[in-house]
C-alpha cells in the first residue's frame, strides 16, 4: 500500500495534525510524519516533495498556519496530490492560512480542507488511496455506514424527546 506523508510547518502544528495521523491509523495506512517549513527549511521541504513519489508515497497532507506556503511549495515539486490543512494561529483565526492554500493560482492545485480540518484531510487521503485498493474502499464504505447509523440513532432519540410537542 502507498504511504501518506503528513508534513507540518512547525512542531506547534502537531496537536491539529494528530487528527490526520489518527484517521490514517484507523485505516491501517502507513504514514511518515515530518516537520518541514517552506520558510525555515525550504531546501528540506523541496527535497521531500521531489523524492516523495519515488519513495512510495501516494498522497501528501500539508498543515501550516499564518502565511501558509507549505502546501503550495510541496505541490509545485511533486506529481502527487497535496491536501492542505490551514491551521489557526495568530490573530486571524486561520483565515490567512485558509486563503493562502485555497487561493492557489491556476496550474498547481492544493485540495484544501477546513481550518484545522486534519481529520477530513486524512479521510480524503484514504479515499484517494482507495481508488487503487478495493479493501480500503470497503473499509471506508463500512466507516461511512457506521457514521450514518450513529446519526440515525441520534435522529430517533431527538424525535422521541420532542414527540408530542406540536411538530409533525
Ligand atoms: C507556520 O507558522 C507553522 O506551520 C505554524 O503553524 C506557524 C507558527 O509556527 P511556530 O512559530 O509555532 O513555529 O510556518
Coordinates of C-alpha atoms and ligand atoms in Angstrom, one line a residue:
X1 CA 0.0 0.0 0.0
X2 CA 1.2 3.5 -0.8
X3 CA 2.2 5.7 2.2
X4 CA 0.8 9.1 3.2
X5 CA 3.2 11.9 4.0
X6 CA 2.0 14.2 6.8
X7 CA 4.1 17.4 6.7
X8 CA 3.7 20.4 9.0
X9 CA 5.4 23.7 9.2
X10 CA 6.2 23.6 12.9
X11 CA 6.1 21.2 15.9
X12 CA 3.4 23.7 17.2
X13 CA 1.1 22.2 14.5
X14 CA 1.2 18.7 16.0
X15 CA -2.0 18.9 18.1
X16 CA -4.0 19.7 15.0
X17 CA -2.2 17.4 12.6
X18 CA -2.6 14.5 15.1
X19 CA -6.2 14.3 13.7
X20 CA -4.9 13.2 10.3
X21 CA -2.4 10.7 11.8
X22 CA -5.2 9.2 13.9
X23 CA -7.6 8.6 11.0
X24 CA -4.9 7.0 8.8
X25 CA -4.0 4.7 11.7
X26 CA -7.7 3.7 12.0
X27 CA -7.5 2.5 8.4
X28 CA -4.0 0.9 8.8
X29 CA -2.5 3.3 6.2
X30 CA 1.3 3.7 6.6
X31 CA 2.3 7.3 7.4
X32 CA 5.5 9.3 7.7
X33 CA 5.2 12.5 9.7
X34 CA 7.6 15.4 9.2
X35 CA 8.3 19.0 10.3
X36 CA 9.4 20.8 7.1
X37 CA 9.0 24.5 6.7
X38 CA 8.6 26.4 3.4
X39 CA 10.2 29.4 5.2
X40 CA 12.7 28.0 7.7
X41 CA 13.9 24.8 5.9
X42 CA 12.9 25.3 2.3
X43 CA 15.6 23.0 0.8
X44 CA 14.4 20.1 3.1
X45 CA 10.8 20.7 2.1
X46 CA 11.6 20.7 -1.6
X47 CA 13.8 17.6 -1.3
X48 CA 11.0 15.7 0.5
X49 CA 8.5 16.7 -2.2
X50 CA 10.8 15.8 -5.1
X51 CA 11.6 12.4 -3.7
X52 CA 8.1 11.5 -2.4
X53 CA 6.7 9.7 -5.4
X54 CA 9.8 7.6 -5.7
X55 CA 9.7 6.7 -2.0
X56 CA 6.3 5.1 -2.2
X57 CA 4.0 7.9 -1.1
X58 CA 0.6 8.2 -2.8
X59 CA -0.6 11.5 -1.2
X60 CA 0.9 14.3 0.9
X61 CA -1.0 16.2 3.6
X62 CA 0.5 19.6 4.5
X63 CA -0.6 21.6 7.5
X64 CA 0.6 25.1 8.2
X65 CA -0.5 28.3 9.8
X66 CA -0.1 32.0 9.0
X67 CA 1.2 32.9 5.5
X68 CA 1.0 29.2 4.8
X69 CA 3.0 28.5 1.7
X70 CA 4.0 24.9 2.6
X71 CA 1.2 23.0 0.7
X72 CA 1.7 25.1 -2.5
X73 CA 5.5 24.7 -2.4
X74 CA 5.2 20.9 -1.9
X75 CA 2.6 20.7 -4.7
X76 CA 4.9 22.6 -7.0
X77 CA 7.6 19.9 -6.6
X78 CA 5.7 16.6 -6.7
X79 CA 3.2 15.0 -9.1
X80 CA 1.4 13.6 -6.1
X81 CA -1.9 15.1 -4.9
X82 CA -1.4 17.5 -2.0
X83 CA -4.1 18.1 0.6
X84 CA -3.7 21.4 2.6
X85 CA -4.8 21.8 6.2
X86 CA -4.9 25.5 7.1
X87 CA -4.0 25.9 10.8
X88 CA -5.4 28.6 13.1
X89 CA -2.5 30.5 14.6
X90 CA -2.3 34.2 15.4
X91 CA -4.9 36.9 15.3
X92 CA -6.7 35.9 12.1
X93 CA -8.0 32.6 13.3
X94 CA -6.7 30.6 10.4
X95 CA -8.3 32.8 7.7
X96 CA -4.8 33.8 6.5
X97 CA -3.7 30.1 6.1
X98 CA -7.0 29.1 4.5
X99 CA -6.8 31.8 1.8
X100 CA -3.1 31.1 1.2
X101 CA -3.9 27.4 0.5
X102 CA -7.3 27.6 -1.2
X103 CA -6.5 30.5 -3.5
X104 CA -3.6 28.8 -5.3
X105 CA -3.3 30.3 -8.8
X106 CA -4.3 28.2 -11.7
X107 CA -1.9 25.4 -12.6
X108 CA -0.8 23.9 -9.2
X109 CA -3.8 22.8 -7.2
X110 CA -3.9 22.2 -3.4
X111 CA -7.0 20.3 -2.2
X112 CA -7.8 22.5 0.9
X113 CA -9.9 21.3 3.8
X114 CA -11.4 23.4 6.6
X115 CA -9.3 25.4 9.1
X116 CA -7.9 22.7 11.5
X117 CA -9.7 20.1 9.4
X118 CA -7.0 17.5 9.7
X119 CA -9.4 14.6 10.2
X120 CA -11.1 15.3 6.8
X121 CA -7.6 15.6 5.2
X122 CA -6.9 12.1 6.5
X123 CA -10.2 10.8 5.2
X124 CA -9.6 12.4 1.8
X125 CA -6.1 10.8 1.6
X126 CA -7.6 7.4 2.4
X127 CA -10.2 8.0 -0.3
X128 CA -7.5 8.8 -2.9
X129 CA -5.6 5.6 -2.0
X130 CA -8.8 3.6 -2.0
X131 CA -9.2 4.3 -5.8
X132 CA -6.5 1.6 -6.3
X133 CA -7.2 -0.5 -3.2
X134 CA -10.6 -2.4 -3.0
X135 CA -10.0 -3.4 0.6
X136 CA -9.5 0.2 1.7
X137 CA -12.6 1.2 -0.4
X138 CA -14.6 -1.4 1.5
X139 CA -13.3 -0.2 4.9
X140 CA -14.3 3.4 4.0
X141 CA -17.8 2.4 3.0
X142 CA -18.2 0.5 6.3
X143 CA -16.9 3.5 8.3
X144 CA -19.5 5.7 6.5
X145 CA -22.2 3.2 7.2
X146 CA -21.3 3.2 10.9
X147 CA -21.4 7.0 10.9
X148 CA -24.8 7.0 9.3
X149 CA -26.1 4.5 11.9
X150 CA -25.0 6.9 14.7
X151 CA -26.8 9.8 13.0
X152 CA -29.9 7.7 12.7
X153 CA -29.7 6.8 16.4
X154 CA -29.5 10.5 17.2
X155 CA -32.5 11.2 15.0
X156 CA -34.5 8.6 16.8
X157 CA -33.5 10.0 20.2
X158 CA -34.3 13.6 19.3
X159 CA -37.6 12.6 17.7
X160 CA -38.6 10.7 20.9
X161 CA -37.5 13.7 23.1
X162 CA -39.7 16.1 21.2
X163 CA -42.6 13.8 20.4
X164 CA -45.9 15.4 21.2
X165 CA -44.6 19.0 21.3
X166 CA -46.7 20.2 18.4
X167 CA -44.4 19.2 15.5
X168 CA -45.4 16.7 12.8
Ligands
LIG1 C1 3.9 28.1 10.3 O1 4.0 29.1 11.2 C2 3.7 26.8 11.0 O2 3.0 25.9 10.2 C3 2.9 27.2 12.2 O3 1.6 26.9 12.1 C4 3.2 28.7 12.3 C5 3.8 29.1 13.6 O4 5.0 28.4 13.8 P1 5.8 28.5 15.2 O5 6.2 29.9 15.3 O6 4.8 28.0 16.2 O7 7.0 27.6 15.0 O8 5.1 28.1 9.5

